[in-house]
Short mmCIF file of C-alpha atoms in Angstrom, two decimals:
data_model
loop_
_atom_site.label_atom_id
_atom_site.label_comp_id
_atom_site.label_asym_id
_atom_site.label_seq_id
_atom_site.Cartn_x
_atom_site.Cartn_y
_atom_site.Cartn_z
CA UNK A 1 0.00 0.00 0.00
CA UNK A 2 3.00 2.33 0.25
CA UNK A 3 3.74 1.97 -3.47
CA UNK A 4 0.95 4.25 -4.73
CA UNK A 5 2.04 7.47 -2.93
CA UNK A 6 5.63 6.96 -4.10
CA UNK A 7 4.48 6.52 -7.68
CA UNK A 8 2.25 9.57 -7.38
CA UNK A 9 5.14 11.66 -6.09
CA UNK A 10 7.31 10.48 -8.96
CA UNK A 11 4.65 11.38 -11.50
CA UNK A 12 4.22 14.83 -9.94
CA UNK A 13 7.96 15.43 -10.18
CA UNK A 14 8.05 14.33 -13.81
CA UNK A 15 5.11 16.56 -14.70
CA UNK A 16 6.63 19.53 -12.88
CA UNK A 17 9.79 19.36 -14.93
CA UNK A 18 7.81 18.49 -18.10
CA UNK A 19 10.14 15.64 -19.03
CA UNK A 20 9.05 12.11 -19.81
CA UNK A 21 9.51 9.18 -17.40
CA UNK A 22 13.02 7.74 -17.53
CA UNK A 23 14.72 11.01 -18.43
CA UNK A 24 18.02 11.89 -16.77
CA UNK A 25 18.71 15.06 -14.77
CA UNK A 26 19.98 17.98 -16.84
CA UNK A 27 23.61 19.02 -16.22
CA UNK A 28 23.88 21.85 -13.74
CA UNK A 29 25.37 24.34 -16.21
CA UNK A 30 22.41 23.82 -18.59
CA UNK A 31 19.63 23.74 -16.04
CA UNK A 32 18.96 27.47 -15.76
CA UNK A 33 18.18 27.85 -19.44
CA UNK A 34 16.42 24.49 -19.57
CA UNK A 35 14.05 25.47 -16.77
CA UNK A 36 13.42 28.81 -18.48
CA UNK A 37 11.37 27.00 -21.13
CA UNK A 38 7.98 27.13 -19.44
CA UNK A 39 4.53 25.99 -20.42
CA UNK A 40 2.93 29.24 -19.27
CA UNK A 41 5.25 31.29 -21.49
CA UNK A 42 4.66 29.00 -24.47
CA UNK A 43 0.90 29.32 -23.96
CA UNK A 44 1.05 33.12 -24.11
CA UNK A 45 3.11 33.11 -27.30
CA UNK A 46 1.14 30.46 -29.18
CA UNK A 47 -2.23 31.80 -28.04
CA UNK A 48 -1.36 35.12 -29.64
CA UNK A 49 -0.14 33.53 -32.87
CA UNK A 50 -3.11 31.17 -33.16
CA UNK A 51 -5.93 33.48 -32.06
CA UNK A 52 -4.90 37.05 -32.91
CA UNK A 53 -3.30 36.74 -36.36
CA UNK A 54 -6.11 35.41 -38.61
CA UNK A 55 -4.23 32.29 -39.64
CA UNK A 56 -0.98 34.07 -40.54
CA UNK A 57 -1.48 33.75 -44.29
CA UNK A 58 1.60 34.88 -46.20
CA UNK A 59 0.96 38.39 -47.51
CA UNK A 60 -2.15 38.83 -45.39
CA UNK A 61 -2.40 41.38 -42.55
CA UNK A 62 -2.41 38.57 -39.98
CA UNK A 63 1.04 37.41 -41.06
CA UNK A 64 2.41 40.95 -40.75
CA UNK A 65 0.99 41.11 -37.22
CA UNK A 66 2.62 37.78 -36.35
CA UNK A 67 5.98 38.87 -37.82
CA UNK A 68 5.92 42.09 -35.80
CA UNK A 69 5.16 40.04 -32.70
CA UNK A 70 8.06 37.63 -33.25
CA UNK A 71 10.43 40.52 -33.99
CA UNK A 72 9.38 42.18 -30.73
CA UNK A 73 10.04 38.89 -28.90
CA UNK A 74 13.50 38.63 -30.46
CA UNK A 75 14.27 42.21 -29.46
CA UNK A 76 13.10 41.67 -25.87
CA UNK A 77 15.26 38.55 -25.62
CA UNK A 78 18.27 40.50 -26.84
CA UNK A 79 18.92 38.82 -30.17
CA UNK A 80 20.93 40.75 -32.72
CA UNK A 81 18.90 41.91 -35.75
CA UNK A 82 20.57 40.57 -38.91
CA UNK A 83 17.85 41.24 -41.48
CA UNK A 84 17.44 44.03 -44.00
CA UNK A 85 18.79 47.43 -42.95
CA UNK A 86 19.56 46.31 -39.40
CA UNK A 87 16.06 44.94 -38.80
CA UNK A 88 14.74 41.51 -37.81
CA UNK A 89 13.15 41.14 -41.25
CA UNK A 90 14.61 39.49 -44.32
CA UNK A 91 12.00 40.59 -46.82
CA UNK A 92 11.00 38.17 -49.55
CA UNK A 93 9.67 39.90 -52.70
CA UNK A 94 6.04 39.13 -53.48
CA UNK A 95 3.42 40.41 -55.89
CA UNK A 96 -0.07 41.29 -54.76
CA UNK A 97 -3.07 41.40 -57.06
CA UNK A 98 -6.17 43.29 -56.03
CA UNK A 99 -9.11 44.54 -58.05
CA UNK A 100 -10.53 47.85 -59.11
CA UNK A 101 -13.59 47.64 -56.83
CA UNK A 102 -15.81 49.85 -58.97
CA UNK A 103 -15.03 47.91 -62.12
CA UNK A 104 -15.21 44.32 -60.84
CA UNK A 105 -18.53 42.57 -60.28
CA UNK A 106 -20.68 39.46 -60.65
CA UNK A 107 -24.02 39.87 -62.42
CA UNK A 108 -26.75 37.98 -64.20
CA UNK A 109 -26.41 37.81 -67.97
CA UNK A 110 -29.10 40.44 -68.48
CA UNK A 111 -27.69 42.69 -65.73
CA UNK A 112 -30.89 42.59 -63.66
CA UNK A 113 -28.88 41.47 -60.60
CA UNK A 114 -25.45 42.93 -60.04
CA UNK A 115 -23.20 42.19 -57.06
CA UNK A 116 -20.67 44.97 -56.62
CA UNK A 117 -19.06 47.02 -53.86
CA UNK A 118 -17.68 46.56 -50.37
CA UNK A 119 -19.76 44.35 -48.11
CA UNK A 120 -21.31 42.57 -51.07
CA UNK A 121 -18.36 41.01 -52.89
CA UNK A 122 -14.65 40.48 -52.28
CA UNK A 123 -12.01 39.05 -54.58
CA UNK A 124 -9.35 36.69 -53.30
CA UNK A 125 -7.12 34.73 -55.67
CA UNK A 126 -7.23 36.21 -59.17
CA UNK A 127 -6.45 34.78 -62.54
CA UNK A 128 -6.01 37.04 -65.54
CA UNK A 129 -8.39 39.98 -66.02
CA UNK A 130 -11.80 38.50 -66.72
CA UNK A 131 -14.85 39.49 -68.72
CA UNK A 132 -16.76 36.25 -69.13
CA UNK A 133 -20.30 35.02 -69.23
CA UNK A 134 -20.58 31.42 -68.05
CA UNK A 135 -23.15 28.90 -66.93
CA UNK A 136 -23.52 28.59 -63.17
CA UNK A 137 -23.36 25.50 -60.99
CA UNK A 138 -24.10 25.34 -57.26
CA UNK A 139 -21.84 23.12 -55.15
CA UNK A 140 -22.48 22.01 -51.58
CA UNK A 141 -20.47 19.77 -49.29
CA UNK A 142 -20.24 18.79 -45.65
CA UNK A 143 -17.51 16.90 -43.85
CA UNK A 144 -13.73 16.76 -44.10
CA UNK A 145 -13.80 13.75 -46.45
CA UNK A 146 -16.40 15.08 -48.87
CA UNK A 147 -15.25 15.11 -52.50
CA UNK A 148 -16.89 15.67 -55.86
CA UNK A 149 -16.69 12.54 -57.97
CA UNK A 150 -17.75 14.40 -61.13
CA UNK A 151 -15.56 17.52 -60.87
CA UNK A 152 -15.55 17.92 -64.66
CA UNK A 153 -19.08 19.36 -64.38
CA UNK A 154 -17.36 22.49 -63.05
CA UNK A 155 -15.35 23.07 -66.22
CA UNK A 156 -15.97 26.51 -67.63
CA UNK A 157 -18.62 27.27 -65.00
CA UNK A 158 -19.01 29.92 -62.34
CA UNK A 159 -19.24 27.80 -59.19
CA UNK A 160 -21.20 29.06 -56.18
CA UNK A 161 -20.26 27.13 -53.03
CA UNK A 162 -23.07 26.75 -50.52
CA UNK A 163 -22.16 26.64 -46.84
CA UNK A 164 -19.09 27.77 -44.91
CA UNK A 165 -17.60 24.44 -43.89
CA UNK A 166 -15.63 23.68 -47.07
CA UNK A 167 -12.56 21.73 -45.98
CA UNK A 168 -9.13 22.68 -47.24
CA UNK A 169 -9.02 19.48 -49.32
CA UNK A 170 -12.36 20.33 -50.93
CA UNK A 171 -11.20 23.88 -51.59
CA UNK A 172 -8.09 22.51 -53.28
CA UNK A 173 -10.28 20.36 -55.50
CA UNK A 174 -12.32 23.40 -56.51
CA UNK A 175 -9.19 25.52 -56.99
CA UNK A 176 -7.60 22.96 -59.28
CA UNK A 177 -10.73 22.60 -61.38
CA UNK A 178 -11.26 24.26 -64.75
CA UNK A 179 -13.99 26.51 -63.36
CA UNK A 180 -14.12 30.13 -64.47
CA UNK A 181 -14.45 31.23 -60.83
CA UNK A 182 -15.26 29.78 -57.40
CA UNK A 183 -17.67 31.90 -55.37
CA UNK A 184 -18.01 31.35 -51.61
CA UNK A 185 -20.99 32.60 -49.62
CA UNK A 186 -20.33 34.25 -46.25
CA UNK A 187 -22.24 35.99 -43.46
CA UNK A 188 -19.66 38.79 -43.49
CA UNK A 189 -17.75 39.65 -46.66
CA UNK A 190 -14.10 40.51 -46.00
CA UNK A 191 -12.28 43.47 -47.44
CA UNK A 192 -10.59 42.94 -50.79
CA UNK A 193 -7.26 41.53 -49.63
CA UNK A 194 -6.44 40.19 -53.09
CA UNK A 195 -4.03 37.36 -53.88
CA UNK A 196 -0.31 37.01 -53.28
CA UNK A 197 2.29 35.31 -55.46
CA UNK A 198 6.05 35.05 -55.82
CA UNK A 199 5.55 35.03 -59.58
CA UNK A 200 4.94 38.21 -61.51
CA UNK A 201 1.94 38.16 -63.78
CA UNK A 202 -1.44 36.60 -63.08
CA UNK A 203 -1.82 33.32 -64.88
CA UNK A 204 -5.11 31.69 -65.75
CA UNK A 205 -4.16 28.19 -64.59
CA UNK A 206 -6.52 28.28 -61.64
CA UNK A 207 -9.97 29.69 -61.03
CA UNK A 208 -10.47 33.12 -59.52
CA UNK A 209 -11.83 33.05 -55.96
CA UNK A 210 -14.62 35.36 -54.77
CA UNK A 211 -16.72 35.81 -51.65
CA UNK A 212 -20.25 37.19 -51.75
CA UNK A 213 -22.79 37.96 -49.05
CA UNK A 214 -25.73 35.70 -48.26
CA UNK A 215 -28.17 38.34 -49.42
CA UNK A 216 -26.34 38.57 -52.76
CA UNK A 217 -26.40 34.78 -53.05
CA UNK A 218 -30.14 34.74 -52.45
CA UNK A 219 -30.69 37.31 -55.21
CA UNK A 220 -28.59 35.23 -57.61
CA UNK A 221 -30.44 32.05 -56.68
CA UNK A 222 -33.74 33.75 -57.41
CA UNK A 223 -32.41 34.69 -60.85
CA UNK A 224 -30.40 31.60 -61.92
CA UNK A 225 -30.93 28.90 -59.28
CA UNK A 226 -33.03 25.78 -59.72
CA UNK A 227 -35.00 26.59 -56.54
CA UNK A 228 -34.37 28.19 -53.09
CA UNK A 229 -33.52 24.81 -51.54
CA UNK A 230 -30.16 24.91 -53.32
CA UNK A 231 -28.94 27.08 -50.44
CA UNK A 232 -29.69 24.36 -47.88
CA UNK A 233 -26.60 22.56 -46.48
CA UNK A 234 -25.49 19.21 -47.86
CA UNK A 235 -25.81 15.97 -45.94
CA UNK A 236 -22.80 15.13 -43.73
CA UNK A 237 -19.98 13.57 -45.73
CA UNK A 238 -21.64 14.40 -49.06
CA UNK A 239 -20.69 16.65 -51.96
CA UNK A 240 -22.86 17.46 -54.94
CA UNK A 241 -23.00 19.81 -57.90
CA UNK A 242 -26.38 21.22 -58.94
CA UNK A 243 -26.66 23.00 -62.32
CA UNK A 244 -28.20 26.45 -62.38
CA UNK A 245 -30.79 27.63 -64.87
CA UNK A 246 -28.96 30.60 -66.34
CA UNK A 247 -25.65 32.34 -66.81
CA UNK A 248 -23.59 34.82 -64.79
CA UNK A 249 -21.32 37.60 -66.03
CA UNK A 250 -18.00 38.02 -64.18
CA UNK A 251 -15.78 41.05 -64.63
CA UNK A 252 -12.46 41.47 -62.80
CA UNK A 253 -9.89 44.18 -63.42
CA UNK A 254 -6.68 43.67 -61.48
CA UNK A 255 -4.00 45.93 -59.99
CA UNK A 256 -0.46 44.64 -59.44
CA UNK A 257 1.75 45.88 -56.60
CA UNK A 258 5.04 44.63 -55.17
CA UNK A 259 5.85 44.29 -51.48
CA UNK A 260 8.01 42.30 -49.08
CA UNK A 261 6.90 39.50 -46.77
CA UNK A 262 9.50 38.82 -44.08
CA UNK A 263 11.38 35.90 -42.70
CA UNK A 264 12.01 36.97 -39.10
CA UNK A 265 15.65 36.46 -38.11
CA UNK A 266 17.61 37.06 -34.90
CA UNK A 267 21.15 36.09 -33.95
CA UNK A 268 23.30 35.25 -30.97
CA UNK A 269 26.92 35.91 -32.03
CA UNK A 270 29.57 33.32 -31.36
CA UNK A 271 32.14 34.02 -28.65
CA UNK A 272 35.12 31.89 -29.70
CA UNK A 273 37.75 33.68 -31.83
CA UNK A 274 38.16 30.65 -34.10
CA UNK A 275 34.61 29.31 -34.21
CA UNK A 276 32.48 32.46 -34.13
CA UNK A 277 32.22 32.60 -37.93
CA UNK A 278 30.33 29.28 -37.83
CA UNK A 279 26.72 29.00 -36.76
CA UNK A 280 23.79 26.76 -35.94
CA UNK A 281 20.39 27.45 -37.51
CA UNK A 282 17.17 26.89 -35.55
CA UNK A 283 13.93 27.36 -37.47
CA UNK A 284 10.17 27.00 -37.78
CA UNK A 285 7.70 28.46 -40.26
CA UNK A 286 5.54 31.32 -39.09
CA UNK A 287 2.90 31.23 -41.81
CA UNK A 288 -0.19 29.07 -42.15
CA UNK A 289 -3.20 29.06 -44.48
CA UNK A 290 -4.57 32.41 -43.33
CA UNK A 291 -8.15 33.49 -43.76
CA UNK A 292 -10.52 32.70 -46.63
CA UNK A 293 -13.78 34.58 -46.36
CA UNK A 294 -14.96 34.01 -42.80
CA UNK A 295 -12.94 30.83 -42.39
CA UNK A 296 -9.74 31.19 -40.34
CA UNK A 297 -7.10 28.46 -40.29
CA UNK A 298 -5.41 29.06 -36.91
CA UNK A 299 -2.43 26.76 -37.50
CA UNK A 300 -1.79 26.28 -33.79
CA UNK A 301 0.24 23.13 -34.36
CA UNK A 302 1.17 23.90 -37.98
CA UNK A 303 3.40 25.69 -37.31
CA UNK A 304 2.56 28.04 -34.47
CA UNK A 305 4.04 25.36 -32.24
CA UNK A 306 7.39 25.39 -34.03
CA UNK A 307 7.60 29.18 -34.08
CA UNK A 308 6.76 29.28 -30.38
CA UNK A 309 9.52 26.75 -29.69
CA UNK A 310 12.04 28.86 -31.66
CA UNK A 311 11.27 31.85 -29.41
CA UNK A 312 11.45 29.71 -26.27
CA UNK A 313 14.85 28.29 -27.27
CA UNK A 314 16.27 31.75 -27.93
CA UNK A 315 14.99 32.94 -24.57
CA UNK A 316 16.44 29.90 -22.81
CA UNK A 317 19.91 30.27 -24.33
CA UNK A 318 20.07 33.93 -23.36
CA UNK A 319 18.81 33.11 -19.86
CA UNK A 320 21.35 30.32 -19.43
CA UNK A 321 24.26 32.72 -19.20
CA UNK A 322 26.19 30.47 -21.59
CA UNK A 323 27.95 32.27 -24.41
CA UNK A 324 27.99 29.85 -27.33
CA UNK A 325 31.29 29.49 -29.16
CA UNK A 326 29.51 29.37 -32.51
CA UNK A 327 26.74 31.74 -33.45
CA UNK A 328 23.09 30.68 -33.37
CA UNK A 329 20.63 32.00 -35.94
CA UNK A 330 16.91 31.88 -35.12
CA UNK A 331 14.57 31.91 -38.11
CA UNK A 332 10.80 31.93 -38.58
CA UNK A 333 9.93 31.66 -42.26
CA UNK A 334 7.14 32.98 -44.44
CA UNK A 335 5.55 31.10 -47.32
CA UNK A 336 6.17 27.50 -46.24
CA UNK A 337 2.59 26.57 -47.04
CA UNK A 338 3.02 28.07 -50.52
CA UNK A 339 6.00 25.85 -51.33
CA UNK A 340 8.87 26.52 -48.85
CA UNK A 341 9.18 30.04 -50.25
CA UNK A 342 10.70 31.87 -47.27
CA UNK A 343 13.39 29.30 -46.61
CA UNK A 344 13.98 29.03 -50.35
CA UNK A 345 14.64 32.75 -50.47
CA UNK A 346 17.03 32.48 -47.52
CA UNK A 347 18.70 29.56 -49.29
CA UNK A 348 19.26 31.73 -52.37
CA UNK A 349 20.18 34.84 -50.33
CA UNK A 350 21.90 33.52 -47.18
CA UNK A 351 22.65 36.03 -44.46
CA UNK A 352 25.65 33.89 -43.51
CA UNK A 353 27.57 31.68 -45.97
CA UNK A 354 26.13 28.17 -46.22
CA UNK A 355 29.58 26.70 -45.66
CA UNK A 356 29.57 28.31 -42.21
CA UNK A 357 26.29 26.72 -41.09
CA UNK A 358 27.20 23.64 -39.06
CA UNK A 359 23.62 22.30 -38.84
CA UNK A 360 20.00 23.40 -39.18
CA UNK A 361 17.47 22.26 -36.57
CA UNK A 362 13.89 22.52 -37.81
CA UNK A 363 10.55 22.20 -36.04
CA UNK A 364 7.30 21.96 -37.95
CA UNK A 365 4.34 20.71 -35.90
CA UNK A 366 5.67 19.82 -32.45
CA UNK A 367 2.58 20.40 -30.32
CA UNK A 368 0.21 17.48 -30.93
CA UNK A 369 0.03 13.72 -30.44
CA UNK A 370 -0.01 11.80 -33.71
CA UNK A 371 -3.47 10.47 -34.49
CA UNK A 372 -5.06 8.78 -37.49
CA UNK A 373 -3.81 7.98 -40.99
CA UNK A 374 -0.25 9.15 -41.60
CA UNK A 375 0.46 11.03 -44.83
CA UNK A 376 -2.38 9.29 -46.64
CA UNK A 377 -1.00 5.80 -46.01
CA UNK A 378 -3.83 3.55 -44.82
CA UNK A 379 -1.24 1.08 -43.51
CA UNK A 380 0.05 3.68 -41.03
CA UNK A 381 -2.70 4.57 -38.59
CA UNK A 382 -1.71 6.13 -35.26
CA UNK A 383 -3.68 6.24 -32.03
CA UNK A 384 -3.37 9.42 -29.98
CA UNK A 385 -3.10 7.60 -26.65
CA UNK A 386 -0.05 5.71 -27.93
CA UNK A 387 1.81 8.86 -28.91
CA UNK A 388 1.86 11.06 -25.82
CA UNK A 389 5.68 10.86 -25.65
CA UNK A 390 6.53 10.28 -29.32
CA UNK A 391 7.88 12.58 -31.99
CA UNK A 392 9.26 11.98 -35.47
CA UNK A 393 12.95 12.68 -35.99
CA UNK A 394 13.39 13.16 -39.73
CA UNK A 395 16.52 13.48 -41.86
CA UNK A 396 19.03 13.45 -39.01
CA UNK A 397 20.97 10.56 -40.58
CA UNK A 398 20.85 11.72 -44.18
CA UNK A 399 23.98 13.89 -44.22
CA UNK A 400 25.75 13.50 -40.88
CA UNK A 401 25.53 10.60 -38.45
CA UNK A 402 27.32 12.88 -35.96
CA UNK A 403 24.26 15.13 -35.93
CA UNK A 404 21.95 12.19 -35.34
CA UNK A 405 24.16 11.04 -32.45
CA UNK A 406 24.04 14.53 -30.93
CA UNK A 407 20.23 14.51 -30.98
CA UNK A 408 20.09 10.99 -29.57
CA UNK A 409 22.58 11.76 -26.81
CA UNK A 410 20.75 14.88 -25.67
CA UNK A 411 17.41 13.12 -25.79
CA UNK A 412 18.36 11.23 -22.61
CA UNK A 413 17.39 14.42 -20.74
CA UNK A 414 13.93 14.42 -22.38
CA UNK A 415 13.27 10.78 -23.28
CA UNK A 416 11.13 11.21 -26.36
CA UNK A 417 10.33 7.92 -28.06
CA UNK A 418 11.49 8.78 -31.56
CA UNK A 419 9.51 7.40 -34.48
CA UNK A 420 11.30 6.75 -37.77
CA UNK A 421 8.44 6.30 -40.23
CA UNK A 422 8.12 9.85 -41.57
CA UNK A 423 11.02 10.20 -44.00
CA UNK A 424 8.39 10.62 -46.72
CA UNK A 425 7.95 14.22 -45.49
CA UNK A 426 11.69 14.95 -45.79
CA UNK A 427 11.17 17.36 -48.69
CA UNK A 428 8.06 19.02 -47.27
CA UNK A 429 9.36 21.53 -44.74
CA UNK A 430 11.93 24.32 -44.64
CA UNK A 431 14.91 22.22 -43.54
CA UNK A 432 15.02 20.80 -47.06
CA UNK A 433 16.29 24.08 -48.51
CA UNK A 434 19.31 23.79 -46.20
CA UNK A 435 19.84 20.08 -46.85
CA UNK A 436 20.01 20.82 -50.59
CA UNK A 437 23.15 22.82 -49.84
CA UNK A 438 24.72 19.96 -47.92
CA UNK A 439 23.95 21.39 -44.47
CA UNK A 440 23.20 18.63 -41.94
CA UNK A 441 19.59 18.89 -40.75
CA UNK A 442 17.39 17.38 -38.07
CA UNK A 443 13.64 17.85 -38.34
CA UNK A 444 11.19 17.35 -35.44
CA UNK A 445 7.61 16.59 -36.51
CA UNK A 446 4.81 15.25 -34.32
CA UNK A 447 2.97 13.40 -37.09
CA UNK A 448 -0.36 14.01 -38.76
CA UNK A 449 -3.73 14.35 -37.03
CA UNK A 450 -7.30 15.00 -38.20
CA UNK A 451 -6.93 18.77 -37.69
CA UNK A 452 -4.00 19.08 -40.12
CA UNK A 453 -4.73 22.01 -42.47
CA UNK A 454 -8.22 22.41 -41.01
CA UNK A 455 -9.86 25.34 -39.20
CA UNK A 456 -9.90 23.02 -36.17
CA UNK A 457 -6.10 23.17 -35.64
CA UNK A 458 -6.70 25.28 -32.54
CA UNK A 459 -4.67 26.20 -29.48
CA UNK A 460 -6.90 24.32 -27.03
CA UNK A 461 -5.72 21.01 -28.54
CA UNK A 462 -2.00 21.62 -28.00
CA UNK A 463 0.04 19.18 -25.92
CA UNK A 464 2.08 21.76 -24.01
CA UNK A 465 4.41 19.19 -22.49
CA UNK A 466 5.34 17.95 -25.95
CA UNK A 467 5.86 21.45 -27.34
CA UNK A 468 8.10 22.56 -24.49
CA UNK A 469 10.01 19.26 -24.56
CA UNK A 470 10.73 19.77 -28.25
CA UNK A 471 12.07 23.23 -27.40
CA UNK A 472 14.13 21.83 -24.53
CA UNK A 473 15.62 19.14 -26.74
CA UNK A 474 16.77 21.64 -29.35
CA UNK A 475 17.99 23.99 -26.63
CA UNK A 476 20.31 21.20 -25.53
CA UNK A 477 21.28 20.12 -29.04
CA UNK A 478 21.82 23.71 -30.19
CA UNK A 479 24.20 24.50 -27.34
CA UNK A 480 25.95 21.16 -27.75
CA UNK A 481 26.63 21.82 -31.44
CA UNK A 482 27.57 25.44 -30.78
CA UNK A 483 30.17 24.55 -28.16
CA UNK A 484 31.77 21.29 -29.31
CA UNK A 485 35.25 21.50 -30.81
CA UNK A 486 34.41 19.89 -34.14
CA UNK A 487 31.43 20.41 -36.38
CA UNK A 488 29.36 17.34 -37.33
CA UNK A 489 31.11 15.39 -40.08
CA UNK A 490 29.30 14.99 -43.39
CA UNK A 491 29.91 11.27 -43.53
CA UNK A 492 26.89 10.05 -45.53
CA UNK A 493 27.48 9.79 -49.31
CA UNK A 494 25.04 12.00 -51.17
CA UNK A 495 23.42 10.44 -54.22
CA UNK A 496 20.47 12.82 -54.32
CA UNK A 497 18.07 13.85 -51.57
#
């Protein structure tokens, strides 16, 4: 009967230090910084990123707000600004396309109904300037797995999407269709934020995206809909396309502007006369899917968790009192969800020479417990309860086994159970743009879950112990790599990544 209180005390101690059972005590010289990584601090940071920044879409106002927040955190910590003009921002050139609001509209073919002006219609992603009259089709869906089996019925049509629950996968299906335009219906129509691209010139390879008000949709249904019931929601798990009875006239006239979207970068200089030119990179991506109409994609795990961990690691190293021999560069990237754009820009325009970067430690989704089908492979199905203390360690053996050994050795202070089945995501996060240059990388990734790329990736579902343990692990690994005499050897033959 004495066993239970002892076990309870042990569990309380483990929880208090936020390490997993079986972990070893942290060396005394590292403990101050280690203990500075706190759940309460992580909660404040991630709650802001996931609830106050409208999904942090690259080029959207929410991303700018998030970037300013991270820069302010870096400044408060005392990191050196190494971005453009002595700032914390390395600006990546983008092009924004908005519309002439008084010259862009959606109307019936005879002009009897015309949807124009703020509050009635907003234009998101734009193709080339449009002046087209097309047949209309109404599309409704419900459920994350809903999919149109006959998507070719959208070809050349103006598609009006009924309901506000369109999943990201369903939106991708609509976006990749040959529709003239995809029109979403919303309670509140956003301002015309336009579309953002790294490529100059608006192509016509994808449909334009619009949002209209419910009242406007009702007027259009009266004019070209089969009957008012077309606005009723679909059955759960179903998707259907319902032809309209007339045509709609879409006119868009675009305006092109250029602007910069930042990677946020801060630096701790090295202290050793011989090693200070070398550096360790620690990164996460700051962006997510942003806001489409009324739908916000918070991206709490993807990758608010990684960005939060980057800030926590920087804070911990400064608090430790340890002056690293090599420099440490902290990076939160833009445009990862658009194709690793921010890290790709850094890769092409490095602030420090690539040859000087000893290793890059990346975190993308480190705040959840893996659950469900993994990367679309029905043979890999995880159960949340089995993954409380797991995390994927990706790519750490691909260039340098020394780097992998460093992660493994430092993990004794955390005791993650590493999973090795996620190498199929090796090319899908920002570390890859460093690996392409022969820089040893290690990528922490918690695995997929049903909220991946959904509006339900919210802060209340975060596993705070896992997030802070990921930060603590890379705090230890980062300082280890920064202070050891020799950089990790590139001892794995490269035959293509």
